[in-house]
Tab-separated table of N, CA and C in Angstrom:
chain	number	residue	atom	x	y	z
A	28	MET	N	0.691	-1.124	0.120
A	28	MET	CA	-0.035	0.162	-0.343
A	28	MET	C	1.035	1.533	0.074
A	29	SER	N	0.265	1.946	-0.645
A	29	SER	CA	1.208	3.672	-0.436
A	29	SER	C	1.065	4.350	0.315
A	30	ARG	N	1.972	5.308	0.105
A	30	ARG	CA	2.641	5.458	2.038
A	30	ARG	C	1.322	6.566	2.127
A	31	TRP	N	0.808	7.387	0.700
A	31	TRP	CA	0.181	7.958	0.539
A	31	TRP	C	-1.951	7.387	1.343
A	32	PHE	N	-1.892	6.131	0.684
A	32	PHE	CA	-3.333	5.535	0.759
A	32	PHE	C	-3.349	5.579	2.391
A	33	ARG	N	-1.993	4.909	2.871
A	33	ARG	CA	-2.197	4.251	4.319
A	33	ARG	C	-2.339	5.558	4.973
A	34	SER	N	-1.076	6.682	5.069
A	34	SER	CA	-1.555	7.759	5.577
A	34	SER	C	-2.742	8.580	6.032
A	35	TYR	N	-3.087	8.818	4.612
A	35	TYR	CA	-4.762	9.382	4.190
A	35	TYR	C	-5.873	8.742	4.753
A	36	GLY	N	-5.748	7.366	4.595
A	36	GLY	CA	-6.706	6.111	4.626
A	36	GLY	C	-8.335	6.538	3.612
A	37	PHE	N	-8.878	5.802	4.856
A	37	PHE	CA	-10.575	5.459	4.017
A	37	PHE	C	-11.244	4.932	5.380
A	38	ALA	N	-12.714	5.320	4.800
A	38	ALA	CA	-13.356	4.630	5.896
A	38	ALA	C	-14.820	4.887	4.967
A	39	ASP	N	-15.393	3.056	5.920
A	39	ASP	CA	-16.942	2.468	5.477
A	39	ASP	C	-17.580	3.734	6.089
A	40	VAL	N	-18.821	4.194	5.114
A	40	VAL	CA	-19.522	5.149	5.624
A	40	VAL	C	-20.737	4.809	5.557
A	41	LEU	N	-21.422	3.906	4.939
A	41	LEU	CA	-22.836	3.518	4.742
A	41	LEU	C	-21.816	1.362	4.502
A	42	ASP	N	-23.086	0.947	4.291
A	42	ASP	CA	-22.624	-0.514	4.172
A	42	ASP	C	-21.619	-0.965	2.392
A	43	ASP	N	-22.071	0.043	1.843
A	43	ASP	CA	-21.480	-0.555	0.656
A	43	ASP	C	-20.600	0.942	0.149
A	44	LEU	N	-20.605	1.599	1.086
A	44	LEU	CA	-19.934	2.930	0.407
A	44	LEU	C	-18.280	3.228	1.559
A	45	PHE	N	-17.350	3.954	0.868
A	45	PHE	CA	-16.303	3.621	1.930
A	45	PHE	C	-16.013	5.525	0.720
A	46	VAL	N	-14.991	6.036	1.519
A	46	VAL	CA	-14.715	7.519	1.343
A	46	VAL	C	-13.365	7.620	2.043
A	47	GLY	N	-12.341	7.706	0.343
A	47	GLY	CA	-10.868	8.356	1.541
A	47	GLY	C	-9.953	8.732	0.596
A	48	ALA	N	-8.402	8.634	0.147
A	48	ALA	CA	-7.676	9.008	-0.461
A	48	ALA	C	-7.894	8.493	-1.468
A	49	TYR	N	-7.100	9.083	-2.467
A	49	TYR	CA	-7.091	8.531	-4.183
A	49	TYR	C	-5.946	7.152	-3.613
A	50	PRO	N	-6.239	6.313	-4.336
A	50	PRO	CA	-5.318	4.947	-4.929
A	50	PRO	C	-4.529	5.900	-5.875
A	51	LEU	N	-2.957	5.642	-5.611
A	51	LEU	CA	-1.898	5.430	-6.197
A	51	LEU	C	-1.264	4.434	-6.981
A	52	ASP	N	-1.781	3.241	-6.510
A	52	ASP	CA	-0.697	2.117	-7.425
A	52	ASP	C	-1.288	1.085	-7.209
A	53	ALA	N	-0.805	-0.230	-7.417
A	53	ALA	CA	-1.850	-1.358	-7.631
A	53	ALA	C	-1.571	-1.693	-6.518
A	54	ASP	N	-0.902	-1.659	-5.372
A	54	ASP	CA	-1.249	-1.857	-3.957
A	54	ASP	C	-2.745	-1.223	-3.572
A	55	ASP	N	-2.605	-0.328	-4.004
A	55	ASP	CA	-4.069	0.333	-3.622
A	55	ASP	C	-5.347	-0.237	-4.077
A	56	VAL	N	-5.305	-0.269	-5.608
A	56	VAL	CA	-6.089	-0.219	-6.177
A	56	VAL	C	-6.105	-2.189	-5.510
A	57	ALA	N	-5.058	-2.983	-5.286
A	57	ALA	CA	-5.701	-4.099	-4.598
A	57	ALA	C	-6.638	-4.166	-3.492
A	58	THR	N	-6.173	-3.265	-2.360
A	58	THR	CA	-7.235	-2.795	-0.984
A	58	THR	C	-8.601	-2.637	-1.403
A	59	LEU	N	-8.254	-2.051	-2.506
A	59	LEU	CA	-9.925	-1.663	-2.695
A	59	LEU	C	-10.427	-2.846	-3.346
A	60	GLU	N	-9.991	-3.532	-4.269
A	60	GLU	CA	-10.522	-5.298	-4.619
A	60	GLU	C	-10.990	-6.157	-3.422
A	61	HIS	N	-9.526	-5.757	-2.300
A	61	HIS	CA	-10.111	-7.062	-1.260
A	61	HIS	C	-11.096	-6.667	-0.209
A	62	MET	N	-11.516	-5.168	-0.476
A	62	MET	CA	-12.665	-4.842	0.841
A	62	MET	C	-14.093	-4.854	-0.968
A	63	GLY	N	-14.057	-5.456	-1.839
A	63	GLY	CA	-15.141	-5.583	-2.519
A	63	GLY	C	-15.500	-4.678	-3.271
A	64	VAL	N	-15.087	-3.501	-3.574
A	64	VAL	CA	-14.975	-2.066	-4.194
A	64	VAL	C	-15.173	-2.448	-5.687
A	65	ARG	N	-16.252	-2.366	-6.684
A	65	ARG	CA	-16.164	-2.310	-7.932
A	65	ARG	C	-16.296	-1.299	-8.307
A	66	ARG	N	-16.785	0.041	-7.939
A	66	ARG	CA	-17.228	1.221	-8.190
A	66	ARG	C	-16.200	1.863	-7.625
A	67	VAL	N	-15.196	2.933	-8.299
A	67	VAL	CA	-14.503	4.132	-7.985
A	67	VAL	C	-15.418	5.673	-8.890
A	68	LEU	N	-16.012	6.382	-7.180
A	68	LEU	CA	-16.171	7.652	-7.916
A	68	LEU	C	-15.092	8.704	-7.642
A	69	ASN	N	-13.664	9.188	-9.296
A	69	ASN	CA	-13.162	9.852	-8.447
A	69	ASN	C	-13.174	11.645	-9.163
A	70	LEU	N	-12.912	12.368	-7.798
A	70	LEU	CA	-13.431	13.626	-7.605
A	70	LEU	C	-12.368	14.283	-8.326
A	71	THR	N	-11.361	14.044	-8.483
A	71	THR	CA	-9.766	14.402	-8.300
A	71	THR	C	-9.373	15.170	-10.116
A	72	GLU	N	-8.661	16.446	-10.415
A	72	GLU	CA	-8.205	16.416	-11.123
A	72	GLU	C	-6.887	15.834	-11.788
A	73	ASP	N	-7.085	15.792	-13.060
A	73	ASP	CA	-5.564	15.251	-13.404
A	73	ASP	C	-4.563	15.701	-12.580
A	74	ASP	N	-4.497	17.339	-12.962
A	74	ASP	CA	-2.727	17.679	-12.093
A	74	ASP	C	-2.718	17.349	-10.900
A	75	GLU	N	-3.445	16.622	-10.375
A	75	GLU	CA	-3.224	16.612	-8.852
A	75	GLU	C	-2.128	14.875	-9.126
A	76	TYR	N	-2.281	14.027	-9.924
A	76	TYR	CA	-1.584	13.458	-10.121
A	76	TYR	C	0.079	13.580	-10.402
A	77	ARG	N	1.152	12.583	-10.129
A	77	ARG	CA	2.328	12.540	-10.448
A	77	ARG	C	2.279	11.984	-11.629
A	78	PRO	N	3.541	12.427	-12.418
A	78	PRO	CA	3.492	12.152	-13.732
A	78	PRO	C	3.109	10.195	-13.542
A	79	GLY	N	2.781	9.781	-14.330
A	79	GLY	CA	2.562	7.918	-14.703
A	79	GLY	C	2.049	7.657	-13.411
A	80	ASP	N	1.641	8.431	-12.821
A	80	ASP	CA	1.060	7.917	-11.028
A	80	ASP	C	-0.795	7.469	-11.698
A	81	ARG	N	-1.228	8.512	-12.891
A	81	ARG	CA	-2.991	8.513	-12.796
A	81	ARG	C	-3.150	6.561	-13.982
A	82	ARG	N	-1.557	6.860	-15.061
A	82	ARG	CA	-1.410	5.952	-15.954
A	82	ARG	C	-1.872	4.220	-15.092
A	83	LYS	N	-0.543	4.357	-13.625
A	83	LYS	CA	-0.526	3.684	-13.265
A	83	LYS	C	-1.876	3.110	-12.210
A	84	VAL	N	-2.924	3.774	-11.477
A	84	VAL	CA	-3.702	3.710	-11.581
A	84	VAL	C	-5.314	2.627	-12.211
A	85	GLU	N	-5.417	3.343	-13.358
A	85	GLU	CA	-6.177	2.864	-14.332
A	85	GLU	C	-6.075	1.863	-14.569
A	86	HIS	N	-4.774	1.202	-15.032
A	86	HIS	CA	-3.830	-0.073	-15.436
A	86	HIS	C	-4.477	-1.108	-14.099
A	87	ALA	N	-4.068	-0.873	-13.056
A	87	ALA	CA	-4.528	-1.390	-12.238
A	87	ALA	C	-6.285	-1.714	-11.798
A	88	LEU	N	-6.892	-0.868	-11.937
A	88	LEU	CA	-8.418	-0.770	-12.285
A	88	LEU	C	-8.767	-1.386	-12.945
A	89	GLY	N	-8.349	-1.535	-13.871
A	89	GLY	CA	-8.702	-2.342	-15.080
A	89	GLY	C	-8.798	-4.322	-15.187
A	90	ALA	N	-7.548	-4.158	-14.300
A	90	ALA	CA	-6.893	-5.386	-14.137
A	90	ALA	C	-7.865	-5.940	-13.177
A	91	ALA	N	-8.178	-5.200	-11.923
A	91	ALA	CA	-8.752	-5.669	-10.836
A	91	ALA	C	-10.493	-5.714	-11.061
A	92	GLY	N	-11.034	-5.020	-12.791
A	92	GLY	CA	-11.921	-5.199	-12.858
A	92	GLY	C	-13.227	-4.357	-12.217
A	93	ILE	N	-12.803	-2.867	-11.740
A	93	ILE	CA	-12.748	-2.146	-10.806
A	93	ILE	C	-13.211	-0.494	-11.756
A	94	GLU	N	-15.217	-0.777	-11.878
A	94	GLU	CA	-15.020	0.493	-12.857
A	94	GLU	C	-14.329	1.928	-12.265
A	95	GLU	N	-13.961	3.075	-13.068
A	95	GLU	CA	-13.825	4.146	-12.701
A	95	GLU	C	-14.696	5.359	-13.497
A	96	ARG	N	-15.904	6.251	-12.735
A	96	ARG	CA	-16.016	7.509	-13.268
A	96	ARG	C	-15.555	8.429	-12.426
A	97	ARG	N	-15.176	9.493	-13.602
A	97	ARG	CA	-14.427	10.289	-13.321
A	97	ARG	C	-15.528	11.846	-13.139
A	98	MET	N	-15.533	13.048	-12.296
A	98	MET	CA	-16.290	13.870	-12.104
A	98	MET	C	-15.130	15.095	-11.407
A	99	SER	N	-14.389	15.548	-11.986
A	99	SER	CA	-13.061	16.427	-11.474
A	99	SER	C	-14.017	17.529	-10.715
A	100	LEU	N	-14.039	17.133	-9.261
A	100	LEU	CA	-14.170	18.818	-8.860
A	100	LEU	C	-12.818	19.070	-8.340
A	101	ALA	N	-12.737	20.439	-8.449
A	101	ALA	CA	-11.309	21.337	-8.051
A	101	ALA	C	-10.856	21.272	-6.500
A	102	ASP	N	-9.501	21.166	-6.395
A	102	ASP	CA	-9.349	20.869	-5.392
A	102	ASP	C	-9.524	22.024	-4.662
A	103	TYR	N	-9.786	22.795	-3.285
A	103	TYR	CA	-9.859	23.335	-2.800
A	103	TYR	C	-11.226	24.441	-3.120
A	104	GLY	N	-11.589	23.767	-4.364
A	104	GLY	CA	-12.704	25.123	-4.831
A	104	GLY	C	-14.179	24.967	-4.216
A	105	GLY	N	-14.875	25.640	-4.955
A	105	GLY	CA	-16.239	25.483	-4.878
A	105	GLY	C	-17.126	23.607	-5.180
A	106	LEU	N	-18.459	24.006	-4.536
A	106	LEU	CA	-18.981	22.733	-4.763
A	106	LEU	C	-20.061	22.453	-5.629
A	107	PRO	N	-19.880	23.548	-6.769
A	107	PRO	CA	-21.739	23.358	-7.560
A	107	PRO	C	-22.910	22.423	-7.242
A	108	ALA	N	-23.822	23.034	-7.291
A	108	ALA	CA	-25.320	22.836	-7.135
A	108	ALA	C	-25.547	20.973	-7.388
A	109	ALA	N	-25.016	21.869	-8.619
A	109	ALA	CA	-25.227	20.554	-9.996
A	109	ALA	C	-24.898	19.780	-10.218
A	110	GLU	N	-23.167	19.936	-9.789
A	110	GLU	CA	-22.350	18.654	-9.264
A	110	GLU	C	-22.365	18.171	-8.267
A	111	LEU	N	-22.474	18.814	-7.138
A	111	LEU	CA	-22.955	17.834	-5.895
A	111	LEU	C	-24.220	16.560	-6.296
A	112	GLU	N	-25.527	17.360	-6.670
A	112	GLU	CA	-26.148	16.307	-7.614
A	112	GLU	C	-26.274	14.937	-8.101
A	113	ALA	N	-25.245	15.176	-8.976
A	113	ALA	CA	-24.522	14.580	-9.967
A	113	ALA	C	-23.795	13.078	-9.292
A	114	ALA	N	-22.692	13.733	-8.436
A	114	ALA	CA	-22.153	12.738	-7.557
A	114	ALA	C	-23.199	11.780	-6.636
A	115	VAL	N	-23.704	12.425	-5.763
A	115	VAL	CA	-24.295	11.938	-5.042
A	115	VAL	C	-25.393	11.014	-5.685
A	116	GLN	N	-25.753	11.705	-6.713
A	116	GLN	CA	-27.159	10.533	-7.460
A	116	GLN	C	-26.271	9.739	-8.337
A	117	GLU	N	-24.880	9.512	-8.730
A	117	GLU	CA	-24.211	8.728	-9.081
A	117	GLU	C	-23.829	7.139	-8.076
A	118	LEU	N	-23.544	8.019	-7.017
A	118	LEU	CA	-23.207	6.752	-6.214
A	118	LEU	C	-24.287	6.100	-5.548
A	119	ASN	N	-25.602	6.496	-5.314
A	119	ASN	CA	-26.587	6.256	-4.838
A	119	ASN	C	-27.619	5.381	-6.014
A	120	THR	N	-27.292	5.500	-7.213
A	120	THR	CA	-27.811	4.275	-7.944
A	120	THR	C	-26.617	3.708	-7.976
A	121	TRP	N	-25.482	3.312	-7.795
A	121	TRP	CA	-24.876	2.466	-7.586
A	121	TRP	C	-25.238	1.576	-6.272
A	122	LEU	N	-25.406	1.975	-5.305
A	122	LEU	CA	-25.560	1.351	-4.022
A	122	LEU	C	-27.205	1.085	-4.185
A	123	ASP	N	-28.115	1.344	-4.832
A	123	ASP	CA	-29.439	0.874	-4.817
A	123	ASP	C	-29.574	-0.582	-5.624
A	124	ASP	N	-28.344	-0.361	-6.945
A	124	ASP	CA	-28.405	-1.640	-7.072
A	124	ASP	C	-27.029	-2.745	-6.605
A	125	GLY	N	-27.029	-2.241	-5.706
A	125	GLY	CA	-26.420	-3.579	-4.752
A	125	GLY	C	-25.188	-3.368	-4.981
A	126	ILE	N	-24.096	-2.281	-5.549
A	126	ILE	CA	-22.790	-1.820	-6.488
A	126	ILE	C	-22.064	-1.427	-5.472
A	127	ARG	N	-20.764	-2.222	-4.093
A	127	ARG	CA	-20.254	-1.179	-3.086
A	127	ARG	C	-18.643	-0.429	-3.397
A	128	ALA	N	-18.793	0.922	-3.713
A	128	ALA	CA	-18.673	1.419	-4.306
A	128	ALA	C	-17.477	2.758	-3.340
A	129	TYR	N	-16.515	3.134	-3.689
A	129	TYR	CA	-15.521	4.094	-3.324
A	129	TYR	C	-15.174	5.608	-3.907
A	130	VAL	N	-15.589	6.358	-3.053
A	130	VAL	CA	-15.403	7.405	-3.428
A	130	VAL	C	-14.441	8.730	-3.048
A	131	HIS	N	-13.566	9.362	-3.687
A	131	HIS	CA	-11.962	9.673	-3.397
A	131	HIS	C	-11.952	10.607	-4.200
A	132	CYS	N	-11.422	11.915	-3.497
A	132	CYS	CA	-10.763	13.273	-3.591
A	132	CYS	C	-9.546	12.991	-3.473
A	133	ARG	N	-8.462	13.563	-3.484
A	133	ARG	CA	-7.239	13.501	-2.985
A	133	ARG	C	-6.530	12.876	-2.070
A	134	ALA	N	-7.159	13.808	-0.548
A	134	ALA	CA	-6.637	13.285	0.081
A	134	ALA	C	-7.853	12.337	1.047
A	135	GLY	N	-9.469	12.523	0.611
A	135	GLY	CA	-10.313	12.137	1.144
A	135	GLY	C	-10.991	13.623	2.580
A	136	TRP	N	-10.326	13.988	2.600
A	136	TRP	CA	-10.581	15.364	3.504
A	136	TRP	C	-11.869	16.578	2.958
A	137	GLN	N	-11.865	16.585	2.092
A	137	GLN	CA	-13.136	17.916	1.740
A	137	GLN	C	-13.710	16.920	0.766
A	138	ARG	N	-13.322	17.535	-0.441
A	138	ARG	CA	-14.727	17.333	-1.992
A	138	ARG	C	-15.267	15.617	-1.890
A	139	SER	N	-14.647	14.748	-1.580
A	139	SER	CA	-15.466	13.108	-0.999
A	139	SER	C	-16.309	13.340	0.044
A	140	ALA	N	-15.654	13.667	1.442
A	140	ALA	CA	-16.418	13.581	2.177
A	140	ALA	C	-17.515	14.561	2.580
A	141	ALA	N	-17.818	15.756	1.603
A	141	ALA	CA	-18.824	16.417	1.758
A	141	ALA	C	-19.872	15.463	0.509
A	142	VAL	N	-19.092	14.897	-0.752
A	142	VAL	CA	-20.508	14.062	-1.791
A	142	VAL	C	-20.843	12.716	-0.453
A	143	ALA	N	-19.762	11.949	0.341
A	143	ALA	CA	-20.640	11.396	1.098
A	143	ALA	C	-21.503	11.720	2.029
A	144	ALA	N	-21.428	12.938	2.542
A	144	ALA	CA	-21.796	13.831	3.574
A	144	ALA	C	-23.570	13.297	2.648
A	145	GLY	N	-23.512	13.438	1.425
A	145	GLY	CA	-24.651	14.390	0.707
A	145	GLY	C	-25.560	12.644	0.624
A	146	VAL	N	-24.399	11.485	-0.116
A	146	VAL	CA	-25.340	10.380	0.302
A	146	VAL	C	-25.800	10.214	1.671
A	147	VAL	N	-25.127	10.620	2.776
A	147	VAL	CA	-25.611	9.999	3.668
A	147	VAL	C	-26.719	10.322	4.139
A	148	ALA	N	-27.102	11.873	4.369
A	148	ALA	CA	-28.212	12.087	4.215
A	148	ALA	C	-29.312	12.216	3.566
A	149	LEU	N	-29.217	11.838	2.367
A	149	LEU	CA	-30.428	11.026	1.286
A	149	LEU	C	-30.261	9.948	1.731
A	150	ARG	N	-29.757	9.501	1.629
A	150	ARG	CA	-30.053	7.376	2.036
A	150	ARG	C	-30.869	7.510	3.316
A	151	THR	N	-30.547	8.263	4.434
A	151	THR	CA	-30.850	7.313	6.283
A	151	THR	C	-32.151	9.155	6.649
A	152	GLY	N	-32.780	10.237	5.573
A	152	GLY	CA	-33.109	10.952	6.172
A	152	GLY	C	-32.247	12.067	6.912
A	153	ARG	N	-31.535	12.193	7.582
A	153	ARG	CA	-30.485	12.685	7.922
A	153	ARG	C	-30.260	14.223	7.204
A	154	GLU	N	-30.486	14.960	8.466
A	154	GLU	CA	-30.524	16.800	8.019
A	154	GLU	C	-28.449	16.613	7.688
A	155	ILE	N	-28.170	17.472	6.690
A	155	ILE	CA	-27.125	17.910	6.123
A	155	ILE	C	-25.936	17.331	7.361
A	156	ASP	N	-26.051	18.380	8.212
A	156	ASP	CA	-24.812	18.906	8.927
A	156	ASP	C	-24.999	17.312	9.730
A	157	GLU	N	-25.937	17.021	10.077
A	157	GLU	CA	-25.848	15.747	10.795
A	157	GLU	C	-25.033	14.414	10.322
A	158	ALA	N	-25.228	14.177	9.137
A	158	ALA	CA	-24.645	13.766	7.930
A	158	ALA	C	-23.092	13.521	7.905
A	159	LEU	N	-22.924	15.296	7.599
A	159	LEU	CA	-21.772	15.111	7.900
A	159	LEU	C	-20.381	14.580	8.884
A	160	SER	N	-21.387	15.183	9.967
A	160	SER	CA	-20.600	15.153	11.756
A	160	SER	C	-20.632	13.248	10.905
A	161	TYR	N	-21.456	12.407	10.368
A	161	TYR	CA	-21.604	10.825	11.273
A	161	TYR	C	-20.132	10.760	10.006
A	162	VAL	N	-20.543	11.478	9.058
A	162	VAL	CA	-19.123	11.175	7.986
A	162	VAL	C	-17.590	11.104	8.972
A	163	GLN	N	-18.182	12.246	9.718
A	163	GLN	CA	-16.696	13.159	10.112
A	163	GLN	C	-16.407	12.120	11.586
A	164	GLN	N	-17.476	11.402	12.366
A	164	GLN	CA	-17.102	9.842	12.846
A	164	GLN	C	-16.461	9.176	12.870
A	165	ARG	N	-16.460	8.440	11.294
A	165	ARG	CA	-16.424	7.203	10.599
A	165	ARG	C	-15.113	7.946	10.452
A	166	LYS	N	-14.878	9.030	9.533
A	166	LYS	CA	-13.476	8.998	9.287
A	166	LYS	C	-12.691	10.345	9.849
A	167	PRO	N	-12.178	10.402	10.936
A	167	PRO	CA	-12.021	11.492	11.509
A	167	PRO	C	-11.278	12.734	10.428
A	168	SER	N	-10.577	12.429	9.832
A	168	SER	CA	-9.582	14.000	8.841
A	168	SER	C	-10.648	14.122	8.202
A	169	ALA	N	-12.046	13.824	7.643
A	169	ALA	CA	-12.997	14.484	7.171
A	169	ALA	C	-13.397	15.697	7.602
A	170	ASP	N	-13.140	16.230	6.560
A	170	ASP	CA	-13.129	17.951	7.176
A	170	ASP	C	-13.326	19.018	5.744
A	171	PRO	N	-14.271	18.852	5.596
A	171	PRO	CA	-14.666	20.505	4.376
A	171	PRO	C	-14.405	21.395	4.540
A	172	LEU	N	-14.076	22.146	3.716
A	172	LEU	CA	-13.565	23.853	3.524
A	172	LEU	C	-15.030	24.579	3.951
A	173	PRO	N	-15.224	25.178	4.732
A	173	PRO	CA	-15.517	26.144	5.265
A	173	PRO	C	-17.045	26.881	3.788
A	174	HIS	N	-15.835	27.192	2.751
A	174	HIS	CA	-16.978	27.116	2.031
A	174	HIS	C	-17.139	26.088	1.503
A	175	GLN	N	-17.116	24.882	1.555
A	175	GLN	CA	-17.455	23.882	0.781
A	175	GLN	C	-18.798	23.189	1.440
A	176	ARG	N	-18.494	23.699	3.067
A	176	ARG	CA	-20.166	22.950	3.812
A	176	ARG	C	-20.843	23.924	3.809
A	177	GLU	N	-20.883	25.452	3.147
A	177	GLU	CA	-22.035	25.982	2.902
A	177	GLU	C	-22.481	26.277	1.946
A	178	ASP	N	-21.467	25.105	0.554
A	178	ASP	CA	-22.030	24.531	-0.808
A	178	ASP	C	-22.790	23.545	-0.423
A	179	LEU	N	-22.537	22.731	0.373
A	179	LEU	CA	-23.278	21.760	0.740
A	179	LEU	C	-24.781	22.051	1.298
A	180	ARG	N	-24.918	22.606	2.275
A	180	ARG	CA	-25.783	23.427	2.733
A	180	ARG	C	-26.756	23.844	1.417
A	181	ARG	N	-26.509	24.790	0.736
A	181	ARG	CA	-27.230	25.359	-0.046
A	181	ARG	C	-27.935	24.361	-1.164
A	182	TRP	N	-26.429	23.367	-1.361
A	182	TRP	CA	-27.439	22.162	-2.621
A	182	TRP	C	-28.399	21.481	-1.641
A	183	TRP	N	-28.526	20.979	-0.250
A	183	TRP	CA	-29.639	20.417	0.563
A	183	TRP	C	-30.377	21.295	0.810
A	184	GLU	N	-30.729	22.163	1.341
A	184	GLU	CA	-31.832	23.427	1.576
A	184	GLU	C	-32.751	23.738	-0.142
A	185	GLY	N	-31.381	23.746	-1.504
A	185	GLY	CA	-32.097	23.696	-2.411
A	185	GLY	C	-32.781	22.177	-2.931
A	186	ARG	N	-32.545	21.020	-2.695
A	186	ARG	CA	-33.032	20.046	-2.623
A	186	ARG	C	-34.612	19.922	-1.912
A	187	ASP	N	-34.737	20.584	-0.504
A	187	ASP	CA	-35.904	20.685	0.278
A	187	ASP	C	-36.580	22.012	-0.775
A	188	ALA	N	-35.857	22.935	-1.226
A	188	ALA	CA	-36.893	23.898	-1.963
A	188	ALA	C	-37.709	23.263	-2.615
A	189	ASP	N	-37.108	22.345	-3.831
A	189	ASP	CA	-37.509	22.239	-5.034
A	189	ASP	C	-38.884	21.016	-4.479
A	190	GLY	N	-38.837	20.687	-2.945
A	190	GLY	CA	-39.796	19.698	-3.012
A	190	GLY	C	-39.413	18.417	-3.333
A	191	GLU	N	-37.850	17.767	-3.716
A	191	GLU	CA	-37.154	16.755	-4.416
A	191	GLU	C	-36.763	15.932	-3.060
A	192	GLY	N	-36.999	14.359	-3.044
A	192	GLY	CA	-36.000	13.915	-2.503
A	192	GLY	C	-35.181	13.786	-3.152
A	193	ASP	N	-35.362	13.105	-4.493
A	193	ASP	CA	-33.777	13.440	-5.349
A	193	ASP	C	-34.137	13.617	-6.672
A	194	ALA	N	-33.181	13.642	-7.496
A	194	ALA	CA	-33.339	13.964	-8.743
A	194	ALA	C	-34.750	13.478	-9.490
A	195	ASP	N	-35.025	12.444	-9.338
A	195	ASP	CA	-36.186	11.457	-10.291
A	195	ASP	C	-37.093	11.086	-8.939
A	196	GLY	N	-36.772	11.631	-7.964
A	196	GLY	CA	-37.921	11.084	-7.196
A	196	GLY	C	-38.129	10.273	-6.281
A	197	GLU	N	-37.307	9.196	-6.875
A	197	GLU	CA	-37.457	8.012	-5.850
A	197	GLU	C	-36.128	7.615	-5.104
A	198	GLY	N	-36.061	6.384	-4.667
A	198	GLY	CA	-35.022	6.215	-3.862
A	198	GLY	C	-34.499	6.568	-2.651
A	199	GLU	N	-35.140	7.973	-2.093
A	199	GLU	CA	-34.873	8.548	-0.908
A	199	GLU	C	-35.142	7.642	0.008
A	200	GLY	N	-33.609	7.346	0.652
A	200	GLY	CA	-33.857	6.556	2.571
A	200	GLY	C	-34.688	5.028	1.910
A	201	GLU	N	-34.052	5.125	0.842
A	201	GLU	CA	-34.644	3.381	0.465
A	201	GLU	C	-33.402	2.200	0.725
A	202	GLY	N	-33.996	1.229	1.688
A	202	GLY	CA	-33.303	0.340	1.915
A	202	GLY	C	-31.428	0.096	2.655
A	203	GLU	N	-31.548	1.306	3.168
A	203	GLU	CA	-29.970	1.310	4.095
A	203	GLU	C	-30.746	1.064	5.101
A	204	GLY	N	-31.671	1.759	6.081
A	204	GLY	CA	-32.062	1.734	7.285
A	204	GLY	C	-30.625	2.668	8.069
A	205	GLU	N	-30.201	3.092	9.118
A	205	GLU	CA	-29.673	3.278	9.840
A	205	GLU	C	-28.629	2.781	9.425
A	206	PRO	N	-27.255	4.148	9.160
A	206	PRO	CA	-25.525	3.786	8.223
A	206	PRO	C	-24.586	2.880	10.464
A	207	ARG	N	-24.274	1.452	9.135
A	207	ARG	CA	-23.385	1.432	10.605
A	207	ARG	C	-22.443	1.985	11.236
């Protein structure tokens, strides 16, 4: 396991959802495979990888049969509501389909923690701040920046104001119960 992956770590936040740092080599991907992860939502930008690291990870994911979806969000940047919604819905769909998933940004602290909180709120009926606190209990280093927390709250409040449980009106709180 790479020193980065070991140092910044990962945690389960729902039965089939893990959040954490980006994998950097075949050993990191083997860890995900061992955990039963079948899909990865990668929130990083290409320039966050050192030369050659991205290619190694792509190859290792392919060899392990793990599918990857990329939705780049700027490191330290804002979290636009449409992008948060897309990321949360992607993970929610995978979970509805019984697919064990891993969402990551670079260190698993900010972007991925915010997205994971959105999924926890959607699936468990918790308010967004409570969902983020829960993610932080599971992964203590999870700590979105203040402006990212505000973006997360605005996204959540916008969903409530629209009277929508989710984009298609289905799936909110289904099948998950209380997270472990």
